[in-house]
Amino acid sequence: MSDKTICFCMAVTEKQIRDAIISKKLKTVEEVSNATKAGTGCGGCKVAIQQILDSINK
């Protein structure tokens, strides 16, 4: 698992996103955004958030 920054606007890392998805059983980008604030700035990281969701919720 990487700890690289996914959302630069809100300084949210991949680890923070993965931890939130797993612990809160999140299923959508909107749910991840509500829980972590990732994707709520410019929105440029929403594709990356979806890819993380897809990799976890296979």
PDB file of C-alpha atoms in Angstrom:
ATOM      1  CA  MET A   1       0.000   0.000   0.000  1.00  0.00           C
ATOM      2  CA  SER A   2       1.245   3.408  -0.912  1.00  0.00           C
ATOM      3  CA  ASP A   3       1.175   6.479   1.268  1.00  0.00           C
ATOM      4  CA  LYS A   4       1.368   8.826  -1.704  1.00  0.00           C
ATOM      5  CA  THR A   5      -0.854  11.868  -1.801  1.00  0.00           C
ATOM      6  CA  ILE A   6      -3.960  11.295  -3.909  1.00  0.00           C
ATOM      7  CA  CYS A   7      -5.793  14.548  -3.194  1.00  0.00           C
ATOM      8  CA  PHE A   8      -3.405  17.475  -3.202  1.00  0.00           C
ATOM      9  CA  CYS A   9      -6.129  20.060  -2.474  1.00  0.00           C
ATOM     10  CA  MET A  10      -7.018  18.402   0.831  1.00  0.00           C
ATOM     11  CA  ALA A  11      -3.697  16.561   1.444  1.00  0.00           C
ATOM     12  CA  VAL A  12      -5.290  13.103   1.614  1.00  0.00           C
ATOM     13  CA  THR A  13      -3.112  10.043   1.095  1.00  0.00           C
ATOM     14  CA  GLU A  14      -3.892   6.703  -0.501  1.00  0.00           C
ATOM     15  CA  LYS A  15      -3.563   5.034   2.907  1.00  0.00           C
ATOM     16  CA  GLN A  16      -6.137   7.392   4.437  1.00  0.00           C
ATOM     17  CA  ILE A  17      -8.540   6.675   1.577  1.00  0.00           C
ATOM     18  CA  ARG A  18      -8.039   2.897   1.791  1.00  0.00           C
ATOM     19  CA  ASP A  19      -8.428   2.910   5.568  1.00  0.00           C
ATOM     20  CA  ALA A  20     -11.691   4.886   5.313  1.00  0.00           C
ATOM     21  CA  ILE A  21     -13.082   2.611   2.579  1.00  0.00           C
ATOM     22  CA  ILE A  22     -12.338  -0.520   4.582  1.00  0.00           C
ATOM     23  CA  SER A  23     -13.335   0.688   8.039  1.00  0.00           C
ATOM     24  CA  LYS A  24     -16.526   2.444   6.940  1.00  0.00           C
ATOM     25  CA  LYS A  25     -17.429   0.047   4.103  1.00  0.00           C
ATOM     26  CA  LEU A  26     -17.589   2.901   1.588  1.00  0.00           C
ATOM     27  CA  LYS A  27     -18.774   2.063  -1.924  1.00  0.00           C
ATOM     28  CA  THR A  28     -18.792   5.339  -3.900  1.00  0.00           C
ATOM     29  CA  VAL A  29     -16.508   8.278  -4.618  1.00  0.00           C
ATOM     30  CA  GLU A  30     -19.090  10.528  -2.970  1.00  0.00           C
ATOM     31  CA  GLU A  31     -18.962   8.473   0.233  1.00  0.00           C
ATOM     32  CA  VAL A  32     -15.150   8.609   0.221  1.00  0.00           C
ATOM     33  CA  SER A  33     -15.267  12.370  -0.334  1.00  0.00           C
ATOM     34  CA  ASN A  34     -17.692  12.840   2.554  1.00  0.00           C
ATOM     35  CA  ALA A  35     -15.529  10.731   4.866  1.00  0.00           C
ATOM     36  CA  THR A  36     -12.075  12.050   3.904  1.00  0.00           C
ATOM     37  CA  LYS A  37     -12.677  15.351   2.045  1.00  0.00           C
ATOM     38  CA  ALA A  38     -10.657  13.904  -0.870  1.00  0.00           C
ATOM     39  CA  GLY A  39     -12.132  15.052  -4.163  1.00  0.00           C
ATOM     40  CA  THR A  40     -13.923  18.042  -2.680  1.00  0.00           C
ATOM     41  CA  GLY A  41     -11.469  20.657  -3.969  1.00  0.00           C
ATOM     42  CA  CYS A  42     -10.798  20.642  -7.692  1.00  0.00           C
ATOM     43  CA  GLY A  43     -12.110  17.082  -8.169  1.00  0.00           C
ATOM     44  CA  GLY A  44      -9.075  16.018 -10.172  1.00  0.00           C
ATOM     45  CA  CYS A  45      -8.466  12.972  -7.979  1.00  0.00           C
ATOM     46  CA  LYS A  46     -11.911  11.412  -8.362  1.00  0.00           C
ATOM     47  CA  VAL A  47     -10.689   8.947 -10.993  1.00  0.00           C
ATOM     48  CA  ALA A  48      -7.901   7.822  -8.646  1.00  0.00           C
ATOM     49  CA  ILE A  49     -10.410   7.448  -5.802  1.00  0.00           C
ATOM     50  CA  GLN A  50     -12.619   5.291  -8.042  1.00  0.00           C
ATOM     51  CA  GLN A  51      -9.608   3.140  -8.962  1.00  0.00           C
ATOM     52  CA  ILE A  52      -8.859   2.598  -5.270  1.00  0.00           C
ATOM     53  CA  LEU A  53     -12.490   1.697  -4.640  1.00  0.00           C
ATOM     54  CA  ASP A  54     -12.438  -0.739  -7.556  1.00  0.00           C
ATOM     55  CA  SER A  55      -9.260  -2.414  -6.296  1.00  0.00           C
ATOM     56  CA  ILE A  56     -10.776  -2.952  -2.841  1.00  0.00           C
ATOM     57  CA  ASN A  57     -14.353  -3.829  -3.831  1.00  0.00           C
ATOM     58  CA  LYS A  58     -13.584  -6.438  -6.491  1.00  0.00           C
TER      59      LYS A  58
END
